[in-house]
mmCIF file with all atom_site columns, C-alpha atoms in Angstrom:
data_model
loop_
_atom_site.group_PDB
_atom_site.id
_atom_site.type_symbol
_atom_site.label_atom_id
_atom_site.label_alt_id
_atom_site.label_comp_id
_atom_site.label_asym_id
_atom_site.label_entity_id
_atom_site.label_seq_id
_atom_site.pdbx_PDB_ins_code
_atom_site.Cartn_x
_atom_site.Cartn_y
_atom_site.Cartn_z
_atom_site.occupancy
_atom_site.B_iso_or_equiv
_atom_site.pdbx_formal_charge
_atom_site.auth_seq_id
_atom_site.auth_comp_id
_atom_site.auth_asym_id
_atom_site.auth_atom_id
_atom_site.pdbx_PDB_model_num
ATOM 1   C CA . MET M 1 1   ? 0.081  -0.177 0.032   1.00 0.00 ? 1   MET M CA 1
ATOM 2   C CA . LEU M 1 2   ? 1.258  3.457  -0.969  1.00 0.00 ? 2   LEU M CA 1
ATOM 3   C CA . GLU M 1 3   ? 1.848  5.666  2.044   1.00 0.00 ? 3   GLU M CA 1
ATOM 4   C CA . LEU M 1 4   ? 0.144  8.936  2.117   1.00 0.00 ? 4   LEU M CA 1
ATOM 5   C CA . SER M 1 5   ? 3.213  10.822 2.919   1.00 0.00 ? 5   SER M CA 1
ATOM 6   C CA . TYR M 1 6   ? 4.631  9.217  -0.653  1.00 0.00 ? 6   TYR M CA 1
ATOM 7   C CA . CYS M 1 7   ? 1.798  10.404 -2.572  1.00 0.00 ? 7   CYS M CA 1
ATOM 8   C CA . ASN M 1 8   ? 1.825  13.708 -1.274  1.00 0.00 ? 8   ASN M CA 1
ATOM 9   C CA . ARG M 1 9   ? 5.457  13.873 -1.661  1.00 0.00 ? 9   ARG M CA 1
ATOM 10  C CA . GLU M 1 10  ? 6.039  12.577 -5.498  1.00 0.00 ? 10  GLU M CA 1
ATOM 11  C CA . ILE M 1 11  ? 2.382  11.788 -6.850  1.00 0.00 ? 11  ILE M CA 1
ATOM 12  C CA . ILE M 1 12  ? 0.620  15.265 -6.283  1.00 0.00 ? 12  ILE M CA 1
ATOM 13  C CA . PRO M 1 13  ? 3.460  17.377 -7.329  1.00 0.00 ? 13  PRO M CA 1
ATOM 14  C CA . ILE M 1 14  ? 3.782  15.057 -10.890 1.00 0.00 ? 14  ILE M CA 1
ATOM 15  C CA . LEU M 1 15  ? -0.193 15.659 -11.222 1.00 0.00 ? 15  LEU M CA 1
ATOM 16  C CA . LYS M 1 16  ? 0.184  19.581 -11.056 1.00 0.00 ? 16  LYS M CA 1
ATOM 17  C CA . ILE M 1 17  ? 3.064  20.197 -13.499 1.00 0.00 ? 17  ILE M CA 1
ATOM 18  C CA . TYR M 1 18  ? 1.443  17.525 -15.864 1.00 0.00 ? 18  TYR M CA 1
ATOM 19  C CA . ARG M 1 19  ? -0.755 19.928 -16.823 1.00 0.00 ? 19  ARG M CA 1
ATOM 20  C CA . HIS M 1 20  ? 2.124  22.304 -17.457 1.00 0.00 ? 20  HIS M CA 1
ATOM 21  C CA . LEU M 1 21  ? 3.979  20.024 -18.966 1.00 0.00 ? 21  LEU M CA 1
ATOM 22  C CA . TYR M 1 22  ? 1.132  19.118 -21.417 1.00 0.00 ? 22  TYR M CA 1
ATOM 23  C CA . ASN M 1 23  ? 0.649  22.877 -22.226 1.00 0.00 ? 23  ASN M CA 1
ATOM 24  C CA . TYR M 1 24  ? 4.479  23.269 -23.391 1.00 0.00 ? 24  TYR M CA 1
ATOM 25  C CA . VAL M 1 25  ? 4.606  20.387 -25.569 1.00 0.00 ? 25  VAL M CA 1
ATOM 26  C CA . SER M 1 26  ? 1.304  21.132 -27.198 1.00 0.00 ? 26  SER M CA 1
ATOM 27  C CA . LYS M 1 27  ? 2.836  24.641 -28.173 1.00 0.00 ? 27  LYS M CA 1
ATOM 28  C CA . LEU M 1 28  ? 5.457  22.706 -30.038 1.00 0.00 ? 28  LEU M CA 1
ATOM 29  C CA . GLY M 1 29  ? 2.804  20.935 -32.401 1.00 0.00 ? 29  GLY M CA 1
ATOM 30  C CA . LEU M 1 30  ? 4.648  17.684 -31.838 1.00 0.00 ? 30  LEU M CA 1
ATOM 31  C CA . LEU M 1 31  ? 2.309  16.500 -29.295 1.00 0.00 ? 31  LEU M CA 1
ATOM 32  C CA . ASP M 1 32  ? -0.939 17.108 -31.696 1.00 0.00 ? 32  ASP M CA 1
ATOM 33  C CA . ASP M 1 33  ? 1.226  15.022 -34.488 1.00 0.00 ? 33  ASP M CA 1
ATOM 34  C CA . LEU M 1 34  ? 2.399  12.173 -32.176 1.00 0.00 ? 34  LEU M CA 1
ATOM 35  C CA . LYS M 1 35  ? -1.321 11.827 -30.858 1.00 0.00 ? 35  LYS M CA 1
ATOM 36  C CA . SER M 1 36  ? -2.596 11.660 -34.650 1.00 0.00 ? 36  SER M CA 1
ATOM 37  C CA . ILE M 1 37  ? 0.234  8.932  -35.372 1.00 0.00 ? 37  ILE M CA 1
ATOM 38  C CA . ALA M 1 38  ? -0.779 7.285  -32.352 1.00 0.00 ? 38  ALA M CA 1
ATOM 39  C CA . ARG M 1 39  ? -3.977 6.706  -33.049 1.00 0.00 ? 39  ARG M CA 1
ATOM 40  C CA . GLU M 1 40  ? -3.589 5.595  -36.304 1.00 0.00 ? 40  GLU M CA 1
ATOM 41  C CA . LEU M 1 41  ? -1.202 3.177  -35.400 1.00 0.00 ? 41  LEU M CA 1
ATOM 42  C CA . GLY M 1 42  ? -3.425 1.732  -32.716 1.00 0.00 ? 42  GLY M CA 1
ATOM 43  C CA . GLU M 1 43  ? -5.961 1.030  -34.885 1.00 0.00 ? 43  GLU M CA 1
ATOM 44  C CA . ARG M 1 44  ? -3.596 -0.928 -37.131 1.00 0.00 ? 44  ARG M CA 1
ATOM 45  C CA . TYR M 1 45  ? -1.631 -2.683 -34.661 1.00 0.00 ? 45  TYR M CA 1
ATOM 46  C CA . PRO M 1 46  ? -2.445 -4.435 -31.402 1.00 0.00 ? 46  PRO M CA 1
ATOM 47  C CA . VAL M 1 47  ? -1.201 -1.417 -29.180 1.00 0.00 ? 47  VAL M CA 1
ATOM 48  C CA . LYS M 1 48  ? -2.356 -0.610 -25.596 1.00 0.00 ? 48  LYS M CA 1
ATOM 49  C CA . LEU M 1 49  ? -0.813 2.311  -24.696 1.00 0.00 ? 49  LEU M CA 1
ATOM 50  C CA . ILE M 1 50  ? 1.948  4.697  -26.318 1.00 0.00 ? 50  ILE M CA 1
ATOM 51  C CA . VAL M 1 51  ? 3.557  7.041  -24.242 1.00 0.00 ? 51  VAL M CA 1
ATOM 52  C CA . LEU M 1 52  ? 5.410  9.913  -24.617 1.00 0.00 ? 52  LEU M CA 1
ATOM 53  C CA . PHE M 1 53  ? 8.725  10.434 -22.420 1.00 0.00 ? 53  PHE M CA 1
ATOM 54  C CA . GLY M 1 54  ? 11.834 12.155 -21.666 1.00 0.00 ? 54  GLY M CA 1
ATOM 55  C CA . SER M 1 55  ? 12.648 15.535 -22.637 1.00 0.00 ? 55  SER M CA 1
ATOM 56  C CA . GLN M 1 56  ? 9.977  16.070 -24.951 1.00 0.00 ? 56  GLN M CA 1
ATOM 57  C CA . ALA M 1 57  ? 7.395  15.719 -22.157 1.00 0.00 ? 57  ALA M CA 1
ATOM 58  C CA . GLU M 1 58  ? 9.020  17.290 -19.217 1.00 0.00 ? 58  GLU M CA 1
ATOM 59  C CA . GLY M 1 59  ? 9.596  20.468 -21.139 1.00 0.00 ? 59  GLY M CA 1
ATOM 60  C CA . ARG M 1 60  ? 13.668 19.977 -21.752 1.00 0.00 ? 60  ARG M CA 1
ATOM 61  C CA . ALA M 1 61  ? 13.584 19.340 -25.259 1.00 0.00 ? 61  ALA M CA 1
ATOM 62  C CA . THR M 1 62  ? 15.534 21.545 -27.620 1.00 0.00 ? 62  THR M CA 1
ATOM 63  C CA . LYS M 1 63  ? 15.510 21.193 -31.343 1.00 0.00 ? 63  LYS M CA 1
ATOM 64  C CA . LEU M 1 64  ? 17.982 18.842 -31.608 1.00 0.00 ? 64  LEU M CA 1
ATOM 65  C CA . SER M 1 65  ? 16.357 16.431 -29.005 1.00 0.00 ? 65  SER M CA 1
ATOM 66  C CA . ASP M 1 66  ? 15.128 13.071 -30.068 1.00 0.00 ? 66  ASP M CA 1
ATOM 67  C CA . VAL M 1 67  ? 11.485 11.845 -29.213 1.00 0.00 ? 67  VAL M CA 1
ATOM 68  C CA . ASP M 1 68  ? 11.175 9.042  -26.568 1.00 0.00 ? 68  ASP M CA 1
ATOM 69  C CA . ILE M 1 69  ? 8.199  6.652  -27.274 1.00 0.00 ? 69  ILE M CA 1
ATOM 70  C CA . ALA M 1 70  ? 7.182  4.035  -24.748 1.00 0.00 ? 70  ALA M CA 1
ATOM 71  C CA . ILE M 1 71  ? 4.690  1.138  -26.139 1.00 0.00 ? 71  ILE M CA 1
ATOM 72  C CA . LEU M 1 72  ? 2.519  -1.251 -24.477 1.00 0.00 ? 72  LEU M CA 1
ATOM 73  C CA . ALA M 1 73  ? 1.542  -3.827 -27.301 1.00 0.00 ? 73  ALA M CA 1
ATOM 74  C CA . GLU M 1 74  ? 1.521  -7.499 -28.092 1.00 0.00 ? 74  GLU M CA 1
ATOM 75  C CA . GLY M 1 75  ? 4.630  -8.532 -30.433 1.00 0.00 ? 75  GLY M CA 1
ATOM 76  C CA . ASP M 1 76  ? 7.590  -6.816 -31.476 1.00 0.00 ? 76  ASP M CA 1
ATOM 77  C CA . VAL M 1 77  ? 6.849  -2.916 -31.072 1.00 0.00 ? 77  VAL M CA 1
ATOM 78  C CA . GLU M 1 78  ? 9.814  -1.830 -33.584 1.00 0.00 ? 78  GLU M CA 1
ATOM 79  C CA . ASP M 1 79  ? 7.690  -2.047 -36.642 1.00 0.00 ? 79  ASP M CA 1
ATOM 80  C CA . ILE M 1 80  ? 5.780  0.722  -35.017 1.00 0.00 ? 80  ILE M CA 1
ATOM 81  C CA . GLY M 1 81  ? 8.691  2.487  -33.683 1.00 0.00 ? 81  GLY M CA 1
ATOM 82  C CA . ASP M 1 82  ? 9.688  2.085  -37.554 1.00 0.00 ? 82  ASP M CA 1
ATOM 83  C CA . GLU M 1 83  ? 6.506  3.667  -38.749 1.00 0.00 ? 83  GLU M CA 1
ATOM 84  C CA . ILE M 1 84  ? 6.631  6.884  -36.421 1.00 0.00 ? 84  ILE M CA 1
ATOM 85  C CA . ARG M 1 85  ? 10.230 7.427  -37.320 1.00 0.00 ? 85  ARG M CA 1
ATOM 86  C CA . ARG M 1 86  ? 9.324  8.028  -40.998 1.00 0.00 ? 86  ARG M CA 1
ATOM 87  C CA . ARG M 1 87  ? 6.203  9.814  -40.204 1.00 0.00 ? 87  ARG M CA 1
ATOM 88  C CA . LEU M 1 88  ? 8.015  12.297 -37.736 1.00 0.00 ? 88  LEU M CA 1
ATOM 89  C CA . ARG M 1 89  ? 11.560 12.371 -39.979 1.00 0.00 ? 89  ARG M CA 1
ATOM 90  C CA . ARG M 1 90  ? 13.581 12.445 -37.108 1.00 0.00 ? 90  ARG M CA 1
ATOM 91  C CA . GLU M 1 91  ? 15.011 10.475 -34.345 1.00 0.00 ? 91  GLU M CA 1
ATOM 92  C CA . VAL M 1 92  ? 12.902 8.179  -32.175 1.00 0.00 ? 92  VAL M CA 1
ATOM 93  C CA . ASP M 1 93  ? 13.810 5.908  -29.480 1.00 0.00 ? 93  ASP M CA 1
ATOM 94  C CA . ILE M 1 94  ? 11.645 3.306  -28.568 1.00 0.00 ? 94  ILE M CA 1
ATOM 95  C CA . VAL M 1 95  ? 10.987 1.316  -25.540 1.00 0.00 ? 95  VAL M CA 1
ATOM 96  C CA . ASP M 1 96  ? 9.119  -1.856 -25.102 1.00 0.00 ? 96  ASP M CA 1
ATOM 97  C CA . LEU M 1 97  ? 7.029  -1.335 -21.594 1.00 0.00 ? 97  LEU M CA 1
ATOM 98  C CA . ARG M 1 98  ? 6.634  -5.281 -21.164 1.00 0.00 ? 98  ARG M CA 1
ATOM 99  C CA . THR M 1 99  ? 10.724 -5.640 -20.903 1.00 0.00 ? 99  THR M CA 1
ATOM 100 C CA . ALA M 1 100 ? 11.861 -2.428 -19.661 1.00 0.00 ? 100 ALA M CA 1
ATOM 101 C CA . PRO M 1 101 ? 13.752 -2.324 -16.591 1.00 0.00 ? 101 PRO M CA 1
ATOM 102 C CA . ILE M 1 102 ? 11.853 -1.245 -13.527 1.00 0.00 ? 102 ILE M CA 1
ATOM 103 C CA . VAL M 1 103 ? 13.676 2.050  -12.665 1.00 0.00 ? 103 VAL M CA 1
ATOM 104 C CA . LEU M 1 104 ? 13.096 3.091  -16.800 1.00 0.00 ? 104 LEU M CA 1
ATOM 105 C CA . LYS M 1 105 ? 9.411  1.681  -16.341 1.00 0.00 ? 105 LYS M CA 1
ATOM 106 C CA . TYR M 1 106 ? 8.575  4.328  -13.390 1.00 0.00 ? 106 TYR M CA 1
ATOM 107 C CA . LEU M 1 107 ? 10.523 7.040  -14.938 1.00 0.00 ? 107 LEU M CA 1
ATOM 108 C CA . ILE M 1 108 ? 8.390  6.456  -18.320 1.00 0.00 ? 108 ILE M CA 1
ATOM 109 C CA . MET M 1 109 ? 5.207  6.177  -16.366 1.00 0.00 ? 109 MET M CA 1
ATOM 110 C CA . ARG M 1 110 ? 5.911  8.909  -13.742 1.00 0.00 ? 110 ARG M CA 1
ATOM 111 C CA . ASP M 1 111 ? 6.853  11.589 -16.467 1.00 0.00 ? 111 ASP M CA 1
ATOM 112 C CA . GLY M 1 112 ? 4.767  10.332 -19.268 1.00 0.00 ? 112 GLY M CA 1
ATOM 113 C CA . ILE M 1 113 ? 2.211  11.814 -21.655 1.00 0.00 ? 113 ILE M CA 1
ATOM 114 C CA . LEU M 1 114 ? -0.471 9.255  -22.716 1.00 0.00 ? 114 LEU M CA 1
ATOM 115 C CA . LEU M 1 115 ? -0.511 9.501  -26.406 1.00 0.00 ? 115 LEU M CA 1
ATOM 116 C CA . TYR M 1 116 ? -2.743 6.272  -27.288 1.00 0.00 ? 116 TYR M CA 1
ATOM 117 C CA . GLY M 1 117 ? -4.896 4.359  -24.943 1.00 0.00 ? 117 GLY M CA 1
ATOM 118 C CA . ASP M 1 118 ? -7.005 3.943  -22.165 1.00 0.00 ? 118 ASP M CA 1
ATOM 119 C CA . ARG M 1 119 ? -6.758 6.584  -19.401 1.00 0.00 ? 119 ARG M CA 1
ATOM 120 C CA . ARG M 1 120 ? -7.372 3.917  -16.770 1.00 0.00 ? 120 ARG M CA 1
ATOM 121 C CA . ASP M 1 121 ? -4.939 1.428  -18.423 1.00 0.00 ? 121 ASP M CA 1
ATOM 122 C CA . PHE M 1 122 ? -2.257 4.138  -18.199 1.00 0.00 ? 122 PHE M CA 1
ATOM 123 C CA . HIS M 1 123 ? -2.967 4.922  -14.699 1.00 0.00 ? 123 HIS M CA 1
ATOM 124 C CA . GLU M 1 124 ? -2.941 1.344  -13.643 1.00 0.00 ? 124 GLU M CA 1
ATOM 125 C CA . LEU M 1 125 ? 0.235  0.674  -15.314 1.00 0.00 ? 125 LEU M CA 1
ATOM 126 C CA . ARG M 1 126 ? 1.635  3.863  -13.701 1.00 0.00 ? 126 ARG M CA 1
ATOM 127 C CA . SER M 1 127 ? 0.657  2.624  -10.254 1.00 0.00 ? 127 SER M CA 1
ATOM 128 C CA . LEU M 1 128 ? 1.838  -0.533 -10.840 1.00 0.00 ? 128 LEU M CA 1
ATOM 129 C CA . ALA M 1 129 ? 5.328  1.178  -11.924 1.00 0.00 ? 129 ALA M CA 1
ATOM 130 C CA . ILE M 1 130 ? 5.399  3.190  -8.776  1.00 0.00 ? 130 ILE M CA 1
ATOM 131 C CA . ARG M 1 131 ? 4.692  0.165  -6.380  1.00 0.00 ? 131 ARG M CA 1
ATOM 132 C CA . GLU M 1 132 ? 7.486  -2.079 -8.371  1.00 0.00 ? 132 GLU M CA 1
ATOM 133 C CA . TYR M 1 133 ? 10.011 0.890  -7.848  1.00 0.00 ? 133 TYR M CA 1
ATOM 134 C CA . ILE M 1 134 ? 9.180  1.251  -4.903  1.00 0.00 ? 134 ILE M CA 1
ATOM 135 C CA . ASP M 1 135 ? 9.354  -2.264 -3.675  1.00 0.00 ? 135 ASP M CA 1
ATOM 136 C CA . PHE M 1 136 ? 12.719 -2.673 -5.906  1.00 0.00 ? 136 PHE M CA 1
ATOM 137 C CA . LYS M 1 137 ? 14.330 0.501  -3.830  1.00 0.00 ? 137 LYS M CA 1
ATOM 138 C CA . ARG M 1 138 ? 13.439 -1.345 -0.620  1.00 0.00 ? 138 ARG M CA 1
ATOM 139 C CA . ILE M 1 139 ? 15.255 -4.537 -1.845  1.00 0.00 ? 139 ILE M CA 1
ATOM 140 C CA . LEU M 1 140 ? 18.053 -2.480 -3.191  1.00 0.00 ? 140 LEU M CA 1
ATOM 141 C CA . LYS M 1 141 ? 18.930 -0.102 -0.165  1.00 0.00 ? 141 LYS M CA 1
ATOM 142 C CA . PRO M 1 142 ? 20.707 -2.387 2.098   1.00 0.00 ? 142 PRO M CA 1
ATOM 143 C CA . HIS M 1 143 ? 23.047 -3.391 -0.395  1.00 0.00 ? 143 HIS M CA 1
ATOM 144 C CA . THR M 1 144 ? 23.523 0.167  -1.560  1.00 0.00 ? 144 THR M CA 1
ATOM 145 C CA . GLU M 1 145 ? 24.228 1.128  2.030   1.00 0.00 ? 145 GLU M CA 1
ATOM 146 C CA . ARG M 1 146 ? 26.814 -1.825 2.658   1.00 0.00 ? 146 ARG M CA 1
ATOM 147 C CA . ALA M 1 147 ? 28.344 -0.855 -0.774  1.00 0.00 ? 147 ALA M CA 1
ATOM 148 C CA . MET M 1 148 ? 28.764 2.850  0.745   1.00 0.00 ? 148 MET M CA 1
ATOM 149 C CA . LYS M 1 149 ? 29.846 1.752  4.173   1.00 0.00 ? 149 LYS M CA 1
ATOM 150 C CA . TYR M 1 150 ? 32.782 -0.530 2.141   1.00 0.00 ? 150 TYR M CA 1
ATOM 151 C CA . LEU M 1 151 ? 33.707 2.657  -0.089  1.00 0.00 ? 151 LEU M CA 1
ATOM 152 C CA . GLY M 1 152 ? 33.899 4.978  2.931   1.00 0.00 ? 152 GLY M CA 1
ATOM 153 C CA . VAL M 1 153 ? 30.766 7.095  1.168   1.00 0.00 ? 153 VAL M CA 1
ATOM 154 C CA . THR M 1 154 ? 28.674 8.795  3.466   1.00 0.00 ? 154 THR M CA 1
ATOM 155 C CA . ASN M 1 155 ? 25.083 10.432 2.758   1.00 0.00 ? 155 ASN M CA 1
ATOM 156 C CA . GLY M 1 156 ? 25.670 13.943 3.891   1.00 0.00 ? 156 GLY M CA 1
#
């Protein structure tokens, strides 16, 4: 179960900035293009979710930034990625949400913008990614502390 303090500290600020980031990306025109492409691909492929993440979703993008897309689909997502690259005519990095490492999945779901799919599925996967990450941190913490102690590194 998520602790209320964690929700207040981590999740609520994310929701507050989500709208700001959405507006920022919308101004670039990229979001509308991506949503249109994602909708078409969602109708042609067995896709459950397509999520924009990284600098484009976080408002840190420059004209030279690539586009980071996470996809939850049945089968290989590379064909979908190739289609997105072809349509955008720019560099696009694709992550398969089924096989993404826990930390990457957490970052994608924490900061990502849903381009295609059911919002309930998106929020359900976001909740799962947060829980997995919290469990992972709990398991990793004693090992990290031991390694830091061994290396003589302190937390302060």
